[in-house]
Coordinates of C-alpha atoms in Angstrom, one line a residue:
X1 CA 83.7 -118.4 21.9
X2 CA 84.0 -118.5 18.1
X3 CA 80.5 -119.8 17.8
X4 CA 79.2 -117.0 20.1
X5 CA 81.0 -114.3 18.1
X6 CA 79.6 -115.7 14.9
X7 CA 76.1 -115.6 16.2
X8 CA 76.5 -112.0 17.4
X9 CA 78.0 -111.1 14.0
X10 CA 75.1 -112.7 12.2
X11 CA 72.5 -110.9 14.4
X12 CA 74.2 -107.6 13.9
X13 CA 74.5 -108.1 10.2
X14 CA 70.9 -109.2 9.9
X15 CA 69.7 -106.2 12.0
X16 CA 71.5 -103.8 9.7
X17 CA 70.1 -105.5 6.6
X18 CA 66.6 -105.5 8.0
X19 CA 66.8 -101.9 9.0
X20 CA 68.0 -101.0 5.5
X21 CA 65.2 -103.1 4.0
X22 CA 62.6 -101.5 6.3
X23 CA 63.5 -97.9 5.2
X24 CA 63.5 -99.0 1.6
X25 CA 60.0 -100.6 1.9
X26 CA 58.6 -97.8 4.1
X27 CA 57.2 -95.9 1.1
X28 CA 55.4 -99.1 0.0
X29 CA 54.0 -99.5 3.5
X30 CA 52.2 -96.2 3.2
X31 CA 50.6 -97.1 0.0
X32 CA 47.8 -99.2 1.6
X33 CA 46.6 -96.1 3.4
X34 CA 45.6 -94.5 0.1
X35 CA 45.1 -97.6 -2.0
X36 CA 43.3 -100.2 0.1
X37 CA 43.2 -102.7 -2.8
X38 CA 46.9 -103.6 -2.1
X39 CA 45.8 -105.6 1.0
X40 CA 42.7 -107.5 1.9
X41 CA 40.1 -105.4 3.7
X42 CA 36.8 -106.0 5.4
X43 CA 35.2 -103.2 3.4
X44 CA 35.5 -99.5 2.4
X45 CA 37.2 -97.1 4.7
X46 CA 36.0 -93.6 5.5
X47 CA 37.9 -92.1 2.6
X48 CA 36.5 -94.6 0.1
X49 CA 32.9 -93.8 1.2
X50 CA 33.5 -90.1 1.0
X51 CA 35.1 -90.5 -2.5
X52 CA 32.2 -92.6 -3.8
X53 CA 29.7 -90.1 -2.5
X54 CA 31.5 -87.2 -4.3
X55 CA 31.3 -89.1 -7.6
X56 CA 29.5 -87.5 -10.5
X57 CA 26.5 -89.9 -10.0
X58 CA 26.6 -91.2 -6.4
X59 CA 24.6 -94.3 -5.7
X60 CA 23.6 -93.1 -2.2
X61 CA 23.2 -90.0 -0.1
X62 CA 25.7 -89.5 2.8
X63 CA 24.2 -87.8 5.8
X64 CA 26.0 -86.9 9.0
X65 CA 23.9 -88.0 12.0
X66 CA 23.2 -85.0 14.2
X67 CA 20.3 -83.3 16.0
X68 CA 18.8 -82.0 12.8
X69 CA 19.0 -85.2 10.8
X70 CA 17.7 -87.2 13.9
X71 CA 14.6 -85.0 14.1
X72 CA 13.9 -85.3 10.3
X73 CA 14.4 -89.1 10.4
X74 CA 11.9 -89.5 13.3
X75 CA 9.2 -87.7 11.3
X76 CA 8.9 -90.6 8.9
X77 CA 5.4 -92.1 8.8
X78 CA 4.8 -95.7 7.7
X79 CA 1.6 -96.8 5.9
X80 CA -0.9 -98.5 8.1
X81 CA -4.3 -100.3 8.1
X82 CA -6.1 -97.0 8.7
X83 CA -4.6 -95.3 5.7
X84 CA -4.7 -98.3 3.4
X85 CA -8.2 -99.6 4.1
X86 CA -9.9 -96.7 6.0
X87 CA -10.5 -96.7 9.7
X88 CA -14.2 -95.9 10.0
X89 CA -15.8 -94.8 13.2
X90 CA -18.7 -97.2 12.8
X91 CA -18.7 -101.0 11.9
X92 CA -19.5 -101.8 8.3
X93 CA -23.1 -102.6 7.6
X94 CA -23.9 -106.3 7.8
X95 CA -25.0 -107.4 4.4
X96 CA -26.5 -110.7 3.3
X97 CA -24.2 -112.8 1.2
X98 CA -24.3 -116.0 -0.8
X99 CA -24.6 -119.0 1.5
X100 CA -26.3 -117.2 4.4
X101 CA -29.3 -119.0 6.0
X102 CA -32.5 -116.9 6.0
X103 CA -35.6 -117.7 8.0
X104 CA -38.6 -115.7 6.8
X105 CA -41.4 -115.0 9.2
X106 CA -44.6 -113.6 7.6
X107 CA -47.3 -111.8 9.7
X108 CA -50.7 -111.1 8.3
X109 CA -53.7 -109.2 9.7
X110 CA -57.4 -110.2 9.1
X111 CA -59.2 -113.4 8.6
X112 CA -58.4 -114.0 4.9
X113 CA -54.7 -114.8 5.3
X114 CA -52.5 -116.6 2.8
X115 CA -49.7 -118.1 4.8
X116 CA -51.1 -118.2 8.3
X117 CA -54.6 -119.6 7.9
X118 CA -53.9 -122.5 10.1
X119 CA -51.7 -120.8 12.6
X120 CA -52.9 -119.9 16.0
X121 CA -54.3 -116.4 16.3
X122 CA -52.5 -113.8 18.3
X123 CA -53.8 -110.7 19.9
X124 CA -55.4 -108.2 17.6
X125 CA -56.3 -110.8 15.0
X126 CA -52.7 -111.0 13.5
X127 CA -51.4 -114.3 12.5
X128 CA -47.9 -115.4 11.6
X129 CA -46.1 -118.2 9.7
X130 CA -42.5 -119.1 9.5
X131 CA -41.0 -120.5 6.4
X132 CA -38.2 -123.0 6.7
X133 CA -34.6 -121.7 6.4
X134 CA -33.3 -121.1 2.9
X135 CA -29.7 -120.7 1.9
X136 CA -29.0 -117.8 -0.4
X137 CA -28.3 -119.3 -3.8
X138 CA -25.2 -118.7 -5.9
X139 CA -27.1 -116.1 -7.9
X140 CA -27.9 -114.3 -4.6
X141 CA -31.6 -115.1 -4.4
X142 CA -34.1 -117.0 -2.3
X143 CA -37.5 -118.4 -3.2
X144 CA -40.6 -116.9 -1.6
X145 CA -43.9 -118.7 -2.3
X146 CA -46.3 -116.7 -4.4
X147 CA -43.5 -114.2 -5.2
X148 CA -40.9 -116.3 -6.9
X149 CA -37.1 -115.7 -6.8
X150 CA -36.1 -112.6 -4.9
X151 CA -32.6 -111.2 -5.0
X152 CA -31.3 -110.6 -1.5
X153 CA -27.5 -110.8 -1.7
X154 CA -25.8 -107.5 -0.9
X155 CA -28.8 -106.2 1.0
X156 CA -29.2 -105.5 4.7
X157 CA -31.7 -107.6 6.7
X158 CA -33.9 -104.5 6.9
X159 CA -33.8 -103.9 3.2
X160 CA -34.7 -107.6 2.6
X161 CA -37.7 -107.4 4.9
X162 CA -38.9 -104.4 3.0
X163 CA -38.3 -106.0 -0.4
X164 CA -40.2 -109.2 0.6
X165 CA -43.1 -107.2 2.0
X166 CA -43.4 -105.4 -1.3
X167 CA -43.2 -108.7 -3.2
X168 CA -46.2 -110.0 -1.2
X169 CA -48.3 -106.9 -1.5
X170 CA -51.7 -107.8 -3.1
X171 CA -51.2 -111.5 -2.4
X172 CA -51.1 -111.8 1.4
X173 CA -53.3 -109.9 3.8
X174 CA -51.5 -106.7 4.9
X175 CA -48.2 -108.6 5.2
X176 CA -45.3 -107.8 7.4
X177 CA -42.1 -109.7 7.1
X178 CA -39.4 -110.4 9.6
X179 CA -36.1 -111.9 8.5
X180 CA -33.7 -113.9 10.7
X181 CA -30.2 -114.4 9.3
X182 CA -27.8 -117.2 10.1
X183 CA -24.4 -115.7 9.3
X184 CA -22.4 -118.1 7.1
X185 CA -20.8 -115.8 4.6
X186 CA -19.8 -112.8 6.8
X187 CA -16.6 -114.3 8.2
X188 CA -13.0 -113.4 8.5
X189 CA -10.3 -116.0 8.1
X190 CA -7.4 -116.1 10.6
X191 CA -4.3 -118.1 9.8
X192 CA -0.6 -118.3 10.6
X193 CA 1.1 -118.2 13.9
X194 CA -2.0 -118.2 16.1
X195 CA -3.2 -120.7 18.7
X196 CA -6.0 -122.0 16.4
X197 CA -6.7 -120.8 12.9
X198 CA -10.4 -120.2 12.3
X199 CA -13.1 -118.6 10.3
X200 CA -14.5 -116.0 12.7
X201 CA -18.1 -114.8 12.0
X202 CA -18.8 -111.1 12.0
X203 CA -21.7 -109.7 14.0
X204 CA -23.7 -106.5 13.7
X205 CA -21.6 -105.1 16.6
X206 CA -18.5 -105.1 14.4
X207 CA -15.2 -106.9 15.0
X208 CA -11.8 -105.3 14.9
X209 CA -8.4 -106.9 14.0
X210 CA -7.6 -107.7 17.6
X211 CA -11.0 -109.1 18.3
X212 CA -10.6 -111.8 15.7
X213 CA -7.1 -112.5 16.8
X214 CA -8.4 -113.1 20.3
X215 CA -11.2 -115.3 18.9
X216 CA -8.5 -117.4 17.2
X217 CA -6.7 -117.9 20.6
X218 CA -4.2 -115.1 20.2
X219 CA -0.7 -115.2 18.7
X220 CA 2.0 -117.6 19.8
X221 CA 5.1 -115.5 19.3
X222 CA 6.1 -112.5 21.4
X223 CA 4.2 -109.4 20.3
X224 CA 7.4 -107.6 19.3
X225 CA 8.2 -110.4 16.9
X226 CA 4.8 -110.8 15.3
X227 CA 3.5 -109.1 12.2
X228 CA -0.1 -109.0 11.1
X229 CA -1.0 -109.0 7.4
X230 CA -4.5 -107.9 6.3
X231 CA -5.7 -108.9 2.8
X232 CA -8.9 -107.3 1.5
X233 CA -9.7 -108.1 -2.1
X234 CA -6.5 -107.4 -4.1
X235 CA -5.0 -105.0 -1.5
X236 CA -2.6 -106.3 1.2
X237 CA -0.5 -104.7 4.0
X238 CA 1.6 -106.0 6.8
X239 CA 2.6 -104.2 10.0
X240 CA 3.9 -105.1 13.5
X241 CA 1.4 -106.3 16.0
X242 CA 2.8 -103.8 18.5
X243 CA 1.6 -100.9 16.3
X244 CA -2.0 -102.2 16.6
X245 CA -1.6 -102.4 20.4
X246 CA -0.1 -99.0 20.7
X247 CA -2.3 -97.1 18.2
X248 CA -6.0 -97.8 18.5
X249 CA -6.6 -96.2 15.1
X250 CA -4.8 -99.1 13.4
X251 CA -7.1 -101.6 15.0
X252 CA -9.7 -101.2 12.3
X253 CA -13.1 -102.8 11.7
X254 CA -13.0 -105.9 9.5
X255 CA -15.2 -106.8 6.6
X256 CA -16.6 -110.1 5.3
X257 CA -14.0 -112.0 3.3
X258 CA -11.0 -110.3 5.0
X259 CA -7.9 -112.5 5.6
X260 CA -5.7 -112.1 8.6
X261 CA -2.3 -113.8 8.7
X262 CA -0.1 -113.6 11.8
X263 CA 3.6 -114.4 11.2
X264 CA 6.6 -114.5 13.4
X265 CA 9.3 -112.2 12.0
X266 CA 12.0 -111.3 14.5
X267 CA 13.4 -107.9 13.7
X268 CA 17.2 -107.9 13.0
X269 CA 20.1 -105.9 11.6
X270 CA 23.4 -107.0 10.0
X271 CA 26.8 -105.9 11.3
X272 CA 30.0 -105.7 9.2
X273 CA 33.4 -104.3 9.5
X274 CA 35.6 -103.6 12.5
X275 CA 33.2 -104.9 15.1
X276 CA 33.5 -107.7 17.6
X277 CA 30.8 -109.7 15.7
X278 CA 30.0 -109.7 12.0
X279 CA 26.5 -111.4 11.8
X280 CA 22.8 -111.0 11.5
X281 CA 21.6 -110.0 15.0
X282 CA 18.1 -110.0 16.3
X283 CA 16.7 -107.0 18.2
X284 CA 15.5 -109.2 21.0
X285 CA 13.1 -106.3 22.0
X286 CA 10.4 -104.1 20.7
X287 CA 12.9 -101.4 19.6
X288 CA 16.6 -100.8 20.0
X289 CA 18.7 -97.7 19.4
X290 CA 21.8 -97.4 17.2
X291 CA 24.1 -97.4 20.2
X292 CA 22.5 -100.5 21.5
X293 CA 23.0 -102.2 18.1
X294 CA 26.7 -101.3 18.2
X295 CA 26.9 -102.8 21.6
X296 CA 25.2 -106.0 20.4
X297 CA 28.0 -106.4 17.8
X298 CA 30.6 -106.5 20.6
X299 CA 31.5 -102.8 20.1
X300 CA 34.3 -101.3 18.1
X301 CA 37.6 -103.2 17.9
X302 CA 40.3 -101.0 19.5
X303 CA 43.1 -102.2 17.1
X304 CA 41.0 -101.9 13.9
X305 CA 38.0 -99.6 14.1
X306 CA 37.9 -96.0 13.0
X307 CA 35.4 -94.3 15.5
X308 CA 34.8 -91.5 13.0
X309 CA 33.5 -94.1 10.5
X310 CA 30.4 -95.7 12.0
X311 CA 27.8 -96.0 9.3
X312 CA 24.1 -97.1 9.1
X313 CA 22.7 -98.2 5.7
X314 CA 19.0 -98.0 4.9
X315 CA 16.4 -96.9 2.4
X316 CA 14.4 -93.8 3.1
X317 CA 11.4 -92.2 1.2
X318 CA 12.5 -89.3 -1.1
X319 CA 10.5 -86.8 1.0
X320 CA 12.4 -87.8 4.1
X321 CA 15.8 -87.5 2.4
X322 CA 14.8 -84.0 1.1
X323 CA 13.9 -83.0 4.7
X324 CA 17.2 -84.5 6.0
X325 CA 19.1 -82.3 3.5
X326 CA 17.0 -79.2 4.4
X327 CA 15.2 -79.1 1.0
X328 CA 11.6 -78.9 0.0
X329 CA 9.7 -82.2 -0.1
X330 CA 10.7 -84.0 -3.4
X331 CA 8.2 -85.7 -5.7
X332 CA 8.2 -89.4 -6.1
X333 CA 7.3 -92.4 -4.0
X334 CA 10.5 -94.4 -4.6
X335 CA 13.0 -94.9 -1.8
X336 CA 16.5 -93.5 -1.8
X337 CA 19.6 -95.3 -0.5
X338 CA 21.0 -93.4 2.5
X339 CA 24.1 -93.9 4.6
X340 CA 24.1 -92.2 8.0
X341 CA 27.5 -91.4 9.3
X342 CA 28.3 -91.2 13.0
X343 CA 31.4 -89.8 14.6
X344 CA 31.9 -91.5 17.9
X345 CA 35.0 -89.4 18.8
X346 CA 32.4 -86.7 19.7
X347 CA 30.8 -87.2 23.1
X348 CA 27.4 -85.8 21.9
X349 CA 27.2 -88.5 19.2
X350 CA 26.5 -91.1 21.9
X351 CA 23.3 -89.2 23.0
X352 CA 22.2 -88.9 19.3
X353 CA 22.9 -92.6 18.7
X354 CA 20.9 -93.4 21.9
X355 CA 17.8 -91.7 20.4
X356 CA 18.2 -93.0 16.8
X357 CA 15.9 -96.0 16.4
X358 CA 17.0 -99.0 14.4
X359 CA 14.7 -100.5 11.8
X360 CA 14.3 -104.1 10.6
X361 CA 17.1 -105.1 8.1
X362 CA 19.3 -102.1 8.7
X363 CA 23.0 -102.5 8.1
X364 CA 25.6 -101.3 10.6
X365 CA 29.2 -100.9 9.2
X366 CA 32.3 -99.8 11.1
X367 CA 35.2 -98.9 8.8
X368 CA 38.8 -99.7 9.6
X369 CA 41.3 -97.1 10.7
X370 CA 44.0 -96.0 8.1
X371 CA 46.7 -97.2 10.5
X372 CA 45.3 -100.7 10.3
X373 CA 46.5 -101.0 6.7
X374 CA 50.0 -100.1 7.8
X375 CA 49.8 -102.7 10.6
X376 CA 48.7 -105.4 8.2
X377 CA 51.6 -104.5 5.9
X378 CA 54.2 -104.7 8.6
X379 CA 52.7 -108.1 9.7
X380 CA 53.1 -109.2 6.1
X381 CA 56.7 -108.0 6.0
X382 CA 57.3 -109.9 9.3
X383 CA 55.9 -113.1 7.8
X384 CA 58.3 -112.9 4.9
X385 CA 61.5 -111.8 6.8
X386 CA 61.1 -113.8 10.0
X387 CA 62.0 -117.1 8.5
X388 CA 65.0 -115.5 6.7
X389 CA 66.3 -114.2 10.0
X390 CA 65.8 -117.4 11.8
X391 CA 67.5 -119.3 9.0
X392 CA 70.5 -117.0 9.1
X393 CA 70.9 -117.3 12.8
X394 CA 70.7 -121.1 12.7
X395 CA 73.2 -121.2 9.8
X396 CA 75.7 -118.9 11.6
X397 CA 75.4 -121.0 14.8
X398 CA 76.3 -124.2 12.8
X399 CA 79.4 -122.7 11.2

C-alpha cells in the first residue's frame, strides 16, 4: 500500500510539474511558427516565400495560378527547326560537291567529230562518247579533255552541263553535254539512339528529318522520350521527336552536311517538401499535368502539408512573364525565374492544375503547415521530458 501511494504521489507531482513546465514553455512553442530556423525544416513555408517575394529586389516572380495565368502560360512558343533553319516548301537544290562522281557524256553532230569519231552513229548523224567517271577534286574541279580544269563544285547538274558545253564550243562539233552524278557528298549523317547510324544520301526529291530517321532504322526509345538534335554549320537545335510527328512544319527538308542526333532523354520533374515522395520523377508519358505530377509524388501529407502552399518552380521568357502579370510585352530574351502558387483548398484549383502542363525539369514544392512546427516542438519537448518522467516513476516505486 505504501509503495502504491508513493507511485500515485509521484505521478501526481510529476503531472503538476509538467503542466507548469508546459505553460511556461508554451510561448516558446509558438516561436517556430514565425521563426522556422529554430527547428529543422524541409524548406520555406508559405510565409517565407511571400516575404522573400516582397523584398526590395526579389529573386523571382510569384504568380497565383488561375484561369488568366493558365491562358498566358499556354501561349508560350518554343523555337523549332522551322524557325531556326527555315522550313521551305521545296527541297533545296541538289548541288555538286567535292567527292561526287561525274560521268560526262558528250554528243556531237556532223561527220567531223572530236570525241565520237569512232563511236557508232545514231539516227540523224549524231554521235556520242562517254568519258570515264571523275571525282570532283578538292578544289571543286574536274578535267575535261581539250578544255582543261573546269570548276563544277557548288553548281547544279544542269549548270555544269551548260558550262561544259560552253567550254567545248569551237573545239567539238556542235557539242551537247549530259552529266550523270553519283552522289557521294550530298549526305546527312544520322547518329545516336537509332537502330543503325548511317550516312543517308540526299536525292533530288528531297529528304526530310523523319525520312532520314526511317532510313537509319528508326529510333529505339519511345517517341515521348526521344529528342532530335539538328546541327547545320554552327547552328544547332534540339526538340522532342513528338513535336516533329505532331507538327508537319517542323519536319523540314535537310541539306547536305546536316547532322541528326537522336538521344533518349526521359522528361522528369523534381519533388520536394511535404509530399509522399521527394525524388526526381519521370513523366512516363508524352505530357502530364500539374495535378498528375502531385499524384506521382504520393500526394500531400495530411499531417505536414499546407494545401494553400503548392508551388511550381520554372523559368519563363520575359515576354510570357509580362503577359502573366497583365503588362505589355517586355524587351529582352533572357528567362525570368517564376514560382507559380496553387491553393488546393479551392475546388476550382484542381481543374486548373489538370490543364496546366508540366515541363521537363520543373520543380514541385509543397510547403509545410504552420502547425507542423508546433507539432515538432512538442515532440522535441516529449523527447526531453519523457525519460525524466519515467525515471521519477521508477525511483518512487523503489522507495
